[in-house]
Short mmCIF file of C-alpha atoms in Angstrom, two decimals:
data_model
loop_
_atom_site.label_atom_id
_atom_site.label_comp_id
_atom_site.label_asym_id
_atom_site.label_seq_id
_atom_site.Cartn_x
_atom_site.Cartn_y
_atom_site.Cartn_z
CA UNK A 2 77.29 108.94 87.87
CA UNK A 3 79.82 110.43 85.46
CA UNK A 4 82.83 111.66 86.91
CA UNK A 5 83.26 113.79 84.15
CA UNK A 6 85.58 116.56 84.24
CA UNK A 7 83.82 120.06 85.50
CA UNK A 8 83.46 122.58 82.42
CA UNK A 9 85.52 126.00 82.98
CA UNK A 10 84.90 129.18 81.51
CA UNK A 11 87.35 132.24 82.04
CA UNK A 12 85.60 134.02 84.87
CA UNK A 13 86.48 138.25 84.20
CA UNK A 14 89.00 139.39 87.41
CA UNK A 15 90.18 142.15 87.96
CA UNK A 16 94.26 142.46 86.89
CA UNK A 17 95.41 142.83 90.51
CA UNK A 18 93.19 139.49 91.47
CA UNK A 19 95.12 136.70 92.95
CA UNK A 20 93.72 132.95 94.48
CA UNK A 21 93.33 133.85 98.08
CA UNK A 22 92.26 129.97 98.57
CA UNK A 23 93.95 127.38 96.51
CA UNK A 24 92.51 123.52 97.08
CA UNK A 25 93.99 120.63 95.08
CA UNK A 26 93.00 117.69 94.87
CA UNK A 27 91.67 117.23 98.18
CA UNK A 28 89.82 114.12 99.35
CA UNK A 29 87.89 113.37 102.45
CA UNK A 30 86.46 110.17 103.28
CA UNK A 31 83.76 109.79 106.22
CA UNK A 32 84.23 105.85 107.18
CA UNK A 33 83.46 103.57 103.62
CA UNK A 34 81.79 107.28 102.30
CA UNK A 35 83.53 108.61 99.84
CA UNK A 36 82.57 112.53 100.47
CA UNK A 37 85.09 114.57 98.55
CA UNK A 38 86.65 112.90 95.51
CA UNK A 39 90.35 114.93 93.98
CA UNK A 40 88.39 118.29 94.43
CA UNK A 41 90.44 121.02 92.72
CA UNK A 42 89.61 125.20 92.65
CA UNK A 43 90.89 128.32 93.25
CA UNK A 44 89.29 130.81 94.89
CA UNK A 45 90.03 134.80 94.09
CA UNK A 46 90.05 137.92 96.39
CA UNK A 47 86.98 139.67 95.97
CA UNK A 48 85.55 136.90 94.12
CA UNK A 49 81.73 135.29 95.21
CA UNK A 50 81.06 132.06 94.70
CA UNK A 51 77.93 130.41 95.10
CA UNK A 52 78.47 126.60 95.64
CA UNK A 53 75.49 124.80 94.53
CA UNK A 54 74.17 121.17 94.34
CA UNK A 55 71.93 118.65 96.20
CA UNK A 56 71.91 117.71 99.76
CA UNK A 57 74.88 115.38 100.38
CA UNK A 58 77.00 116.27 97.60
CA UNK A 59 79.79 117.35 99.03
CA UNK A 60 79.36 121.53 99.42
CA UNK A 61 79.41 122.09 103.14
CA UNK A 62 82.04 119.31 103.72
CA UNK A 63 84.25 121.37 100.98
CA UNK A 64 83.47 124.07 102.57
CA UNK A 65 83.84 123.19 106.23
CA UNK A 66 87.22 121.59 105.23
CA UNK A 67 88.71 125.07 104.09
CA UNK A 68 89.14 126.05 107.89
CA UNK A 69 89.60 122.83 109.36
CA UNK A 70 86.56 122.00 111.06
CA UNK A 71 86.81 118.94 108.89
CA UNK A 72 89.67 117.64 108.12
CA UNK A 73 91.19 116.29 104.48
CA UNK A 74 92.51 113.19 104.01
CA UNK A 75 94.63 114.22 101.23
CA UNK A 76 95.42 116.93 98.67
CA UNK A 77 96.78 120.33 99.96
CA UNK A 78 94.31 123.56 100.66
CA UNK A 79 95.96 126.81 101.20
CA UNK A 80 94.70 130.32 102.43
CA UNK A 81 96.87 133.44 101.52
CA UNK A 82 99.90 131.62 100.76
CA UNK A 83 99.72 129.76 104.52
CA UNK A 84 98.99 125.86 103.98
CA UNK A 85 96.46 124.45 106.23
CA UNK A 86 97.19 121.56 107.61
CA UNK A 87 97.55 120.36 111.52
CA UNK A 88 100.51 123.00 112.15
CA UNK A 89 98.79 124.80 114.67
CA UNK A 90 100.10 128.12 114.35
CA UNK A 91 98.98 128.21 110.86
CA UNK A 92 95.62 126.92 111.71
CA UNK A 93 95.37 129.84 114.09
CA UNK A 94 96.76 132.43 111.58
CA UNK A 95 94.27 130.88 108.78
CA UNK A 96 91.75 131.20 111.18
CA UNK A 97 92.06 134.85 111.67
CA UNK A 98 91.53 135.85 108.38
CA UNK A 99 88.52 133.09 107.29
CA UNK A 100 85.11 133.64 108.91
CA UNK A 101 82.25 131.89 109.58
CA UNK A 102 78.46 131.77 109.31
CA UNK A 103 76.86 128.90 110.07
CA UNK A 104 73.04 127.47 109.33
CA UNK A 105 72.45 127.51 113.18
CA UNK A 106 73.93 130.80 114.32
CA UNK A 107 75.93 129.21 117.06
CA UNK A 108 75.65 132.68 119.11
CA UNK A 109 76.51 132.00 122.94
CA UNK A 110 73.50 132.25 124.87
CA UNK A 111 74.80 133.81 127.97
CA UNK A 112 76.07 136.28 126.15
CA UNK A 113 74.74 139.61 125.10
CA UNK A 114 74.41 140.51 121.36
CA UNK A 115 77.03 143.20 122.08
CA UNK A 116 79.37 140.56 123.51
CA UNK A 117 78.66 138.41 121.01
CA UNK A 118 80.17 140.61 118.45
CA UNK A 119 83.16 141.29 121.08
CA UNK A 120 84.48 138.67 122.24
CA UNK A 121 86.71 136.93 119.22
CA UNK A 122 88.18 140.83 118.36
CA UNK A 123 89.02 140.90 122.40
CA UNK A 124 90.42 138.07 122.85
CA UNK A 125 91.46 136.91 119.58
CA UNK A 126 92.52 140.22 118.23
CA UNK A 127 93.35 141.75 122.01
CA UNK A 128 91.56 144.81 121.12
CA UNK A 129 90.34 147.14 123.85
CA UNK A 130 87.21 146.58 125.06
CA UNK A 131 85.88 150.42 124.25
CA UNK A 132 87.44 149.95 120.49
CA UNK A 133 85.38 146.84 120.26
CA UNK A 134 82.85 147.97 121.32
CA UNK A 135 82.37 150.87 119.15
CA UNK A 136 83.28 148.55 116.12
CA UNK A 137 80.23 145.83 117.51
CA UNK A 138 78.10 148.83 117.06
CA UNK A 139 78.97 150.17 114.31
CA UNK A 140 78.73 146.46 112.20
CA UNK A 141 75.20 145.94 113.93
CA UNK A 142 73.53 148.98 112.63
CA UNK A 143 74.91 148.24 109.39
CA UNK A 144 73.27 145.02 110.30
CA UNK A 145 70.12 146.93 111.32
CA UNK A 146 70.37 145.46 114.72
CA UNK A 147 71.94 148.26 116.66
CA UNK A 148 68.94 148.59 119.32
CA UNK A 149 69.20 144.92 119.80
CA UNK A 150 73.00 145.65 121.60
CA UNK A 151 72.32 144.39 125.00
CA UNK A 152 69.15 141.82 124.33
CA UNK A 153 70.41 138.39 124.31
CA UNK A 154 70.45 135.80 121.28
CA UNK A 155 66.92 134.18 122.55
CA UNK A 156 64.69 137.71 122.10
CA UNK A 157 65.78 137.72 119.00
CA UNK A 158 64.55 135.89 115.81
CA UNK A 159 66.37 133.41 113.73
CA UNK A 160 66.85 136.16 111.03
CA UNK A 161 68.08 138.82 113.68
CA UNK A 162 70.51 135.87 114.73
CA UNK A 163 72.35 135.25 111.72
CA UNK A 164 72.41 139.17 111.40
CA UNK A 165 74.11 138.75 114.33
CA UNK A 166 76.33 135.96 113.14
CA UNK A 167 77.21 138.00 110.19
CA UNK A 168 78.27 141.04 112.41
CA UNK A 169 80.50 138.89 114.47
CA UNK A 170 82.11 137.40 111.59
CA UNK A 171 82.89 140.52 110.40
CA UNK A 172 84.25 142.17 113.76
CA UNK A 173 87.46 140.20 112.71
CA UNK A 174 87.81 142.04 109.28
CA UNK A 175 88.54 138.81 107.51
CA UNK A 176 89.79 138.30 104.17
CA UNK A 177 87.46 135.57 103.93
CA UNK A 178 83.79 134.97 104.44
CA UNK A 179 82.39 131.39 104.48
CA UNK A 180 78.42 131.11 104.35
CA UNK A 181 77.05 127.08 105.13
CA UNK A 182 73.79 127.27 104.14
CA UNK A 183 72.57 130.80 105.94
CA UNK A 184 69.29 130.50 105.12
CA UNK A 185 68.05 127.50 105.29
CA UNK A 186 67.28 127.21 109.46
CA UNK A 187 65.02 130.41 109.03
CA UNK A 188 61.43 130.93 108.46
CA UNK A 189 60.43 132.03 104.86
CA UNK A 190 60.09 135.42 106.04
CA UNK A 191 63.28 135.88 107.59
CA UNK A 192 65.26 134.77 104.65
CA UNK A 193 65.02 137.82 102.85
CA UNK A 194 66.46 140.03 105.23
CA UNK A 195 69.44 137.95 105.93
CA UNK A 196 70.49 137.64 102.06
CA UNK A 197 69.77 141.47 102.17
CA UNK A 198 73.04 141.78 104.50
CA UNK A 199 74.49 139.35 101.80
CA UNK A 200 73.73 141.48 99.03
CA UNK A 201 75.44 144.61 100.64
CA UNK A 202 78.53 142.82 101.48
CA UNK A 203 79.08 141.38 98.49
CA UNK A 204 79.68 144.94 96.45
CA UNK A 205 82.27 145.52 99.70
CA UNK A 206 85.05 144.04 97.60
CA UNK A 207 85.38 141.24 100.42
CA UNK A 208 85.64 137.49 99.45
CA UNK A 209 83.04 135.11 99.74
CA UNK A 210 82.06 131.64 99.08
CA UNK A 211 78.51 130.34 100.06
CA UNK A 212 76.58 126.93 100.41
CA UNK A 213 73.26 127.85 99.65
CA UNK A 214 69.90 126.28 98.26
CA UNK A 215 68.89 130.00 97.26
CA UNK A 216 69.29 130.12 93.31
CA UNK A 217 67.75 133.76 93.40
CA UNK A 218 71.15 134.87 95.30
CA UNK A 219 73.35 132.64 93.59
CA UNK A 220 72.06 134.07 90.04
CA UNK A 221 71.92 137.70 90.60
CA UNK A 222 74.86 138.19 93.27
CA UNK A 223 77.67 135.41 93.01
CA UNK A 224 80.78 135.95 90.20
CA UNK A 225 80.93 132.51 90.17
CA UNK A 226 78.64 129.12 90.45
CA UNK A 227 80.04 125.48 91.58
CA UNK A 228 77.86 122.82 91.16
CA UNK A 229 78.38 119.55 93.70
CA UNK A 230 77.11 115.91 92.77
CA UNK A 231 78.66 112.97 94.54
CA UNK A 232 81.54 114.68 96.25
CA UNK A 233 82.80 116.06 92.19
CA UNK A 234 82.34 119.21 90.95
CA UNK A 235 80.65 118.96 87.46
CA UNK A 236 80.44 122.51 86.79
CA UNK A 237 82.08 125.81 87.06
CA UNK A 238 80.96 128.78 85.30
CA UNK A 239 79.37 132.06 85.60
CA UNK A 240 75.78 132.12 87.09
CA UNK A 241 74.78 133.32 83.57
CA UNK A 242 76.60 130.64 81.79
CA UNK A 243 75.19 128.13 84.41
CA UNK A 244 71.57 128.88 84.64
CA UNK A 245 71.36 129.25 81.05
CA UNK A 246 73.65 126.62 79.44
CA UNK A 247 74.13 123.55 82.23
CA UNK A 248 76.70 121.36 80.43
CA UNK A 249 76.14 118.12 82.61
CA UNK A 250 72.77 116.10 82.80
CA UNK A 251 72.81 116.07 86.71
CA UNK A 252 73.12 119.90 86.65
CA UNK A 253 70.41 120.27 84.16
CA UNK A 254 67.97 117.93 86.31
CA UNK A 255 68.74 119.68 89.76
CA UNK A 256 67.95 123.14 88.10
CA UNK A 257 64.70 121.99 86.43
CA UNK A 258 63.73 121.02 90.17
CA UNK A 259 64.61 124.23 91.72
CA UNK A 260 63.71 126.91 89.07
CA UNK A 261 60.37 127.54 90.75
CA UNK A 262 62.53 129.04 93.41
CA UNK A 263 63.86 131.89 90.96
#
């Protein structure tokens, strides 16, 4: 395995664009495993970026490591000009502004959907519980999920529960959205409406970066496409530029396993 340098192309921003997440060289080791080697990229407002690559490359462990729910061992990552390290109150303030959807929903089961969706703006945020409230409704019906309000997380399926997950996120108005593979704990059915919330957000203007195994998404919604092999990124392009023109033999052998898929 090449560590070969990734190959760039100019991605078009907007004039007023500016790197909302900055990593540098950032390394994490997991005992002898070498998981993230000197990984380096910038990250734009309003930008989405489908990261890419086969299991145990290194995506979700990039990605987890960009709010500290695993840490680096080295290197520097910073989120709106605040570096994240174990400073606490930056933590915290990073936190705020990055959300999170994870593969296994992580909803609270004793919780209603509407509380769900309340309780990080109440507490977190110290909104009033009517103003949250209104907001939880509001982000599940643009969810679809508004008569689901007072059910609880298991009378719902796996697709209504990352609909769910998505709202939540959202109650917090981040500036950032992480996605760690949202798909990939649901039934083939439910996929599609979950990367149909996706879709929608992603002409919102908001910022995004995504794990995902889902090329169709990653082709026809994502600005941007990394591609992970052995904790490295070999490529970073534009989904056209990628899908078409795969500089690195890796890259080119992943795709030709996966293109049934788009």
């Amino acid at each position: 395995m090449s560590n070969t340098a990734a190959k760039t192309v100019t991605l078009v921003q907007p004039d007023s664009a500016r790197p909302i997440i900055k990593a540098t060289c950032v390394d994490k080791h997991f005992g002898a495993f070498h998981a993230l080697k000197s990984v380096s990229a910038n990250f734009y407002e309003g930008q989405v970026t489908a990261i890419i690559g086969p299991s145990g490359s290194g995506k979700s462990t990039f990605l987890r490591t960009l709010n500290r729910l695993e840490t680096h061992d080295s290197g520097t990552i910073e989120v709106d000009g605040i570096e994240l390290n174990d400073d606490l109150k930056n933590l915290d303030a990073i936190r705020r502004e990055v959300g999170m959807v994870f593969q296994s929903f992580n909803l609270f089961s004793h919780l209603s959907i509407l509380q769900n969706v309340t309780l990080a703006p109440m507490r977190v945020r110290k909104m009033p519980k009517a103003q949250a409230e209104a907001k939880a409704l509001a982000l599940l019906e643009r969810v679809g999920l508004k008569n689901q309000a007072h059910k609880y997380p298991v009378q719902l399926s796996g697709g209504q529960q990352q609909r769910v997950a998505i709202a939540r996120a959202l109650a917090m108005d981040p500036k950032v959205l992480l996605f760690d593979e949202p798909t990939s704990a649901l039934d083939p059915e439910m996929v599609n409406e979950v990367l149909a919330v996706m879709r929608e957000l992603a002409h919102t203007g908001i910022t995004m970066l995504v794990v995902t195994h889902e090329m169709g998404f990653a082709r026809e919604v994502a600005d941007r496409v990394i591609f992970f092999d052995h904790g490295v990124i070999l490529e970073d392009t534009t989904p056209a530029e990628f899908f078409a023109n795969p500089t690195h033999e890796r890259a080119k052998a992943f795709l030709s396993q996966v293109r049934h898929g788009f």
